[in-house]
Short mmCIF file of C-alpha atoms in Angstrom, two decimals:
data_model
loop_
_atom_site.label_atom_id
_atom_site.label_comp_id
_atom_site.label_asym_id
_atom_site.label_seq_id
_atom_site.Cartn_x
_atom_site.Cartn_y
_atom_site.Cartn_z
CA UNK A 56 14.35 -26.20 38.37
CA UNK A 57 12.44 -24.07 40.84
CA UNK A 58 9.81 -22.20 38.69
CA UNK A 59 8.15 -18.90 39.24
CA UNK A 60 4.66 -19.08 37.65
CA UNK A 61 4.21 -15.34 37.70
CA UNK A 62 7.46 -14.81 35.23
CA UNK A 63 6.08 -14.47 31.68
CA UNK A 64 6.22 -17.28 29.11
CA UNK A 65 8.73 -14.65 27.26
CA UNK A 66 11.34 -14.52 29.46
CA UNK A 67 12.15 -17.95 30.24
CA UNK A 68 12.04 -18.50 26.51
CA UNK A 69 14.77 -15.93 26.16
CA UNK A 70 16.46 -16.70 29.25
CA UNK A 71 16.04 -20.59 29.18
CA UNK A 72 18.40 -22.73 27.04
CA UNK A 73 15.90 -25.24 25.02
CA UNK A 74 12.79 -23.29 26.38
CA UNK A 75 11.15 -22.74 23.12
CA UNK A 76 11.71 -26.69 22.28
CA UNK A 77 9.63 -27.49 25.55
CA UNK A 78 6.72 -24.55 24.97
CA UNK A 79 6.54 -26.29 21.41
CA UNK A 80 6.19 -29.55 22.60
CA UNK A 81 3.49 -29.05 25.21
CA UNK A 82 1.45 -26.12 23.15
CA UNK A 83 2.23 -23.64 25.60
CA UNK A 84 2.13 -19.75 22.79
CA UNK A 85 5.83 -18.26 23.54
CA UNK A 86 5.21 -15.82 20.70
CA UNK A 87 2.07 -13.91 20.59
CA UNK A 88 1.17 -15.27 24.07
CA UNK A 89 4.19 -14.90 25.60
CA UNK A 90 2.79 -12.24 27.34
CA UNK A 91 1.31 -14.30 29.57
CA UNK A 92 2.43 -15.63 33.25
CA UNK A 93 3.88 -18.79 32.86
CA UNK A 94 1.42 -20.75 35.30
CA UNK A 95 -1.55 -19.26 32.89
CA UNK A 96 0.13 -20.48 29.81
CA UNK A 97 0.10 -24.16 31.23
CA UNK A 98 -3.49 -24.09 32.85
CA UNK A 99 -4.31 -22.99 29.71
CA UNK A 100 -2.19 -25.87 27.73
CA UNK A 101 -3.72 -28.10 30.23
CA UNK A 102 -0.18 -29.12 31.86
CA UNK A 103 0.94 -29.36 35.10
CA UNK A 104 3.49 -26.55 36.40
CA UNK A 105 5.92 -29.36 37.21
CA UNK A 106 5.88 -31.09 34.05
CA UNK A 107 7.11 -28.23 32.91
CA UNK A 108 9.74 -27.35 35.38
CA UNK A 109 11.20 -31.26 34.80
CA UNK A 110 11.23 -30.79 30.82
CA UNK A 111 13.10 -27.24 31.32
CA UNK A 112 15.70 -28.89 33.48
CA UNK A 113 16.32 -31.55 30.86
CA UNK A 114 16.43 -28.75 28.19
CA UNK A 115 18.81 -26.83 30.16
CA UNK A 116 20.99 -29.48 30.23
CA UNK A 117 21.21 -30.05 26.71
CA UNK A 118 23.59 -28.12 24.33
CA UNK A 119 21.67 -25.01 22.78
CA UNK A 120 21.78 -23.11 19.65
CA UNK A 121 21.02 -19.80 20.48
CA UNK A 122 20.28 -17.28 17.92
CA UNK A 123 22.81 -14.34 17.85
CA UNK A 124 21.40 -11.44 19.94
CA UNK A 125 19.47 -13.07 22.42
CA UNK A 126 22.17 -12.54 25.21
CA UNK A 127 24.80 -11.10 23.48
CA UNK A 128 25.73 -9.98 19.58
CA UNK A 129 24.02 -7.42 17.91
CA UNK A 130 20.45 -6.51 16.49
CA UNK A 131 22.32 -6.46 12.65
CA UNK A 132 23.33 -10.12 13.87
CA UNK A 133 19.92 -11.11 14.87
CA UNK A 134 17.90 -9.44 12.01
CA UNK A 135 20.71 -11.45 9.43
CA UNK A 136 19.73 -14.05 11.50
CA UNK A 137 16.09 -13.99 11.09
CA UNK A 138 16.21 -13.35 7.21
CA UNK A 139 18.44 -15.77 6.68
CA UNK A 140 16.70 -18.99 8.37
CA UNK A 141 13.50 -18.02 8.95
CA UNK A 142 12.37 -15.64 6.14
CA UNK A 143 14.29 -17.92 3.97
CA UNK A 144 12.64 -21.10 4.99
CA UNK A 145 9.79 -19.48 4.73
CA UNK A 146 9.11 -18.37 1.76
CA UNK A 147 11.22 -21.73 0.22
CA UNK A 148 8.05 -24.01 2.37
CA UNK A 149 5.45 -21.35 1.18
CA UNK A 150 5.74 -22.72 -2.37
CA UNK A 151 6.34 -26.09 -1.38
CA UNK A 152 3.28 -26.90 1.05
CA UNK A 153 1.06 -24.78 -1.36
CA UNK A 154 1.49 -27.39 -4.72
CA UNK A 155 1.56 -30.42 -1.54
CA UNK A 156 -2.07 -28.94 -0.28
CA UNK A 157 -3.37 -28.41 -3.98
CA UNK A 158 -2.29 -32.27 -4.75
CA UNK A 159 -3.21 -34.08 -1.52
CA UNK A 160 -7.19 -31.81 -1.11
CA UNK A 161 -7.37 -32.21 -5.32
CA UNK A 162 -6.90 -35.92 -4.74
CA UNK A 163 -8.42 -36.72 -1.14
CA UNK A 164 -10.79 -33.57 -0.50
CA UNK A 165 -14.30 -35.62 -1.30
CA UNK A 166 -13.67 -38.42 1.43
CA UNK A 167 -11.67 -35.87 3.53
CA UNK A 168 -13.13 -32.20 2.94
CA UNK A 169 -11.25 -30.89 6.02
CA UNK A 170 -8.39 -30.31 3.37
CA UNK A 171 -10.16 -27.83 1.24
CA UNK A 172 -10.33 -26.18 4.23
CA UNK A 173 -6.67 -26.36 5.03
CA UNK A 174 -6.00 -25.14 1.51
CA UNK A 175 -7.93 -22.17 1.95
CA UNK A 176 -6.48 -21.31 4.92
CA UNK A 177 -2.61 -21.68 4.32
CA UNK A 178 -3.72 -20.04 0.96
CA UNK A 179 -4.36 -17.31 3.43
CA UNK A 180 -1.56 -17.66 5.74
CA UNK A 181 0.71 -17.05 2.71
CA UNK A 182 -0.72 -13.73 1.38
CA UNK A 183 -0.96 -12.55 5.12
CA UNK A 184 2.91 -13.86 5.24
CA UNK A 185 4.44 -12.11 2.05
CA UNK A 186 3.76 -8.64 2.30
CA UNK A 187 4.78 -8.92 6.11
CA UNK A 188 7.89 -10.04 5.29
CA UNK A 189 8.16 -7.64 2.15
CA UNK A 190 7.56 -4.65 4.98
CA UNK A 191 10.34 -5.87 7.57
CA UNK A 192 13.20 -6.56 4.67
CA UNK A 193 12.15 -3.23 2.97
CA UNK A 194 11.22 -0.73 6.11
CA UNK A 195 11.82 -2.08 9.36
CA UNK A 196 14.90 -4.22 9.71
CA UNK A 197 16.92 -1.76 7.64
CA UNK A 198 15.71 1.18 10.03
CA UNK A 199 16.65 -1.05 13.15
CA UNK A 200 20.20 -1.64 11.53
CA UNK A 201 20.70 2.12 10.94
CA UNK A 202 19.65 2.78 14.69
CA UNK A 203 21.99 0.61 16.07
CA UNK A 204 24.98 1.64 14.04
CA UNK A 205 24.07 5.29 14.95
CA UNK A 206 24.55 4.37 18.26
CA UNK A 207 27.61 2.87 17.59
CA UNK A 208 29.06 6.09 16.18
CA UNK A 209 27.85 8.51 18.39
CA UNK A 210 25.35 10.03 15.48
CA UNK A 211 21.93 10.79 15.34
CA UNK A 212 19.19 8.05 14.87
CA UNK A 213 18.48 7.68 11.38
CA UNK A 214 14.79 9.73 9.95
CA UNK A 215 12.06 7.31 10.56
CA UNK A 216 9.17 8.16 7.86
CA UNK A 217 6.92 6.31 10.44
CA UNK A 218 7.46 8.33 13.21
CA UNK A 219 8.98 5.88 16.01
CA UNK A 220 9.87 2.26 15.43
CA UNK A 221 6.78 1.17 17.84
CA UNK A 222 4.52 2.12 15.33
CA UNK A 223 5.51 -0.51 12.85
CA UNK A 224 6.67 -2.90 15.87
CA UNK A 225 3.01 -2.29 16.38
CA UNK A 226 1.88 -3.25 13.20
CA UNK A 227 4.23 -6.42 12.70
CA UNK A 228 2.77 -7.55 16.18
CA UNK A 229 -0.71 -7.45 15.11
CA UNK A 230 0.02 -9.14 11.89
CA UNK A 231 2.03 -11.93 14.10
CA UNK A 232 -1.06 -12.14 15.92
CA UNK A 233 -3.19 -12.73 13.09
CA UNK A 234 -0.77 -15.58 11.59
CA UNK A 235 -0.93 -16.93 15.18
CA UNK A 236 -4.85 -17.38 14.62
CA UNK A 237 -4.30 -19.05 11.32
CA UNK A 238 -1.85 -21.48 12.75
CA UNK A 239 -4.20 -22.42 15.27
CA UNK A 240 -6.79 -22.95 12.99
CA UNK A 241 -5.13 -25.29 10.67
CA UNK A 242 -4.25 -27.11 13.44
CA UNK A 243 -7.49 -27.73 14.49
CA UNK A 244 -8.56 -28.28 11.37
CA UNK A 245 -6.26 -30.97 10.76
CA UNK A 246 -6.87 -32.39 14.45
CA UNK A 247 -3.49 -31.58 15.39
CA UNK A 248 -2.19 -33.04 12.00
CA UNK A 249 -3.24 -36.67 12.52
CA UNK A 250 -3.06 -38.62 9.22
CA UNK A 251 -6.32 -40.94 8.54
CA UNK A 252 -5.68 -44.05 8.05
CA UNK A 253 -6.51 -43.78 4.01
CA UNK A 254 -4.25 -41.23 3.84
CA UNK A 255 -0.97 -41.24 1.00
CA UNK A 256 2.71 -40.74 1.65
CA UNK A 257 1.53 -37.03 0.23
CA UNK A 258 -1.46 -36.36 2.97
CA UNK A 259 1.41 -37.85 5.20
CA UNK A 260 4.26 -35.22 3.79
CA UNK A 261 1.40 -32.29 3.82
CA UNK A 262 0.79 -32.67 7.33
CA UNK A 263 4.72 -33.04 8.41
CA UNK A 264 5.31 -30.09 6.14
CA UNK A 265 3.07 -28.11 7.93
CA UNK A 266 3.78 -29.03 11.41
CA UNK A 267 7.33 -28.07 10.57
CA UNK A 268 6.17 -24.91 9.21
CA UNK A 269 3.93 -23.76 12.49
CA UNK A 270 7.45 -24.86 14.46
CA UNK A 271 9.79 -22.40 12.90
CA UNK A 272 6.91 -19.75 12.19
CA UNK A 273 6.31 -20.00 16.12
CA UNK A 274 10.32 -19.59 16.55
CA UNK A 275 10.25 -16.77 14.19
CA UNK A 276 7.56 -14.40 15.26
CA UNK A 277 9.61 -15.42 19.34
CA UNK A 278 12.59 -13.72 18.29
CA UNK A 279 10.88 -11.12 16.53
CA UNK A 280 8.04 -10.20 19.51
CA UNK A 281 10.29 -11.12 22.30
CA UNK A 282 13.64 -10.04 21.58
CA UNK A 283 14.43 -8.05 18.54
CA UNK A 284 11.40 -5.85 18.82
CA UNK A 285 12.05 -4.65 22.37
CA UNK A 286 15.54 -4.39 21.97
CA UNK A 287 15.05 -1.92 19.02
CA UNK A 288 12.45 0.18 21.07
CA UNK A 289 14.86 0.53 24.01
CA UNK A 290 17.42 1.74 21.94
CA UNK A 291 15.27 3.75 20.25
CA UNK A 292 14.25 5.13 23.37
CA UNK A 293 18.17 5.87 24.35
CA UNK A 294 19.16 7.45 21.69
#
């Protein structure tokens, strides 16, 4: 794969079968950053343009799952979509990894104080995370479904009490941001999740859980950011 390193992060993620997978894997921000040109997202990850372009090929080549409403279906599709896997598992690991961190920093926090640390801050990450949700199940997403089916019908766009849907697109972005800057923080905190060698099968299921949890976080604020959000402006903007 030939690569253009002045194409944004965000596009080959949503144009790329498996590019997400790859970003993951080499640290390279497809969701808040992806923003950025792709050749400054690796210099920044530290990775070479062609190790890149060789793991998108393989990626390519591999069968993908894409999300309904990337390329084609509907915004209702992709916002089902969204609540259903990722708000879901979200909220379902929230409670999970919060009794894991209380156990495993309870237990290990005087040897290893690092974890009080990480308990504080996915303490954090959660209250940030529930209201956010709370104001895209409750305002936004329902709002983005009545725009589209307006369009469908050949009606009016639905009243929007906020004015125009960038203003909470706006406000979802920034809060994306910050959860961005909490996930990068517990990641350093945790030295990208490495287990000490004292550490129990619960440090060990803490620090999985976690890792998992920054994966499918980083998936969901992608489809959010990079394809939902725009999609709903434009139309928006058409109607």
């Amino acid at each position: 794969m030939t690569l253009c390193v002045e194409k944004t992060v965000r596009e080959y993620a949503v144009e790329t079968p498996g590019a997400p997978r790859v970003f993951e894997k080499l640290k390279i921000d497809y969701c808040c950053g992806g923003g950025r040109s792709l050749g400054e997202a690796a210099r920044l990850a530290g990775v070479g343009v062609d190790e890149v372009a060789r793991l998108l090929d393989e990626a390519a080549s591999a069968p993908a799952d894409m999300p309904p409403g990337i390329k084609s279906g509907t915004l209702t599709e992709l916002v089902d979509y969204i609540v259903d896997k990722h708000h879901t598992f979200t909220r379902e690991e929230m409670g999970r990894i919060t009794a894991l961190a209380e156990k495993v920093a309870s237990k290990h926090g005087d040897r290893h104080p690092e974890l009080v640390r990480v308990r504080a801050l996915f303490a954090q990450l959660c209250d940030d995370l529930r209201p956010h949700m709370f104001k895209e199940e409750m305002v936004l997403f329902p709002y983005v479904k009545g725009l589209e089916m307006a369009s469908v019908e050949g009606r009016a766009r639905p009243y929007a009490p906020f004015g125009t849907v960038s203003n909470p697109v706006r406000m979802m972005m920034s809060e994306h941001d910050t959860a961005g800057d909490l996930l990068r923080e517990l990641r350093a905190t945790t030295t990208d999740y490495a287990v000490p060698a004292d550490g129990c099968i619960s440090y060990q299921t803490l620090y999985r859980a976690l890792a998992e949890f920054e994966a499918d976080l980083h998936q969901h604020i992608h489809l959010e950011n990079n394809v939902l959000f725009p999609r709903a402006v434009a139309l928006e903007g058409a109607t």
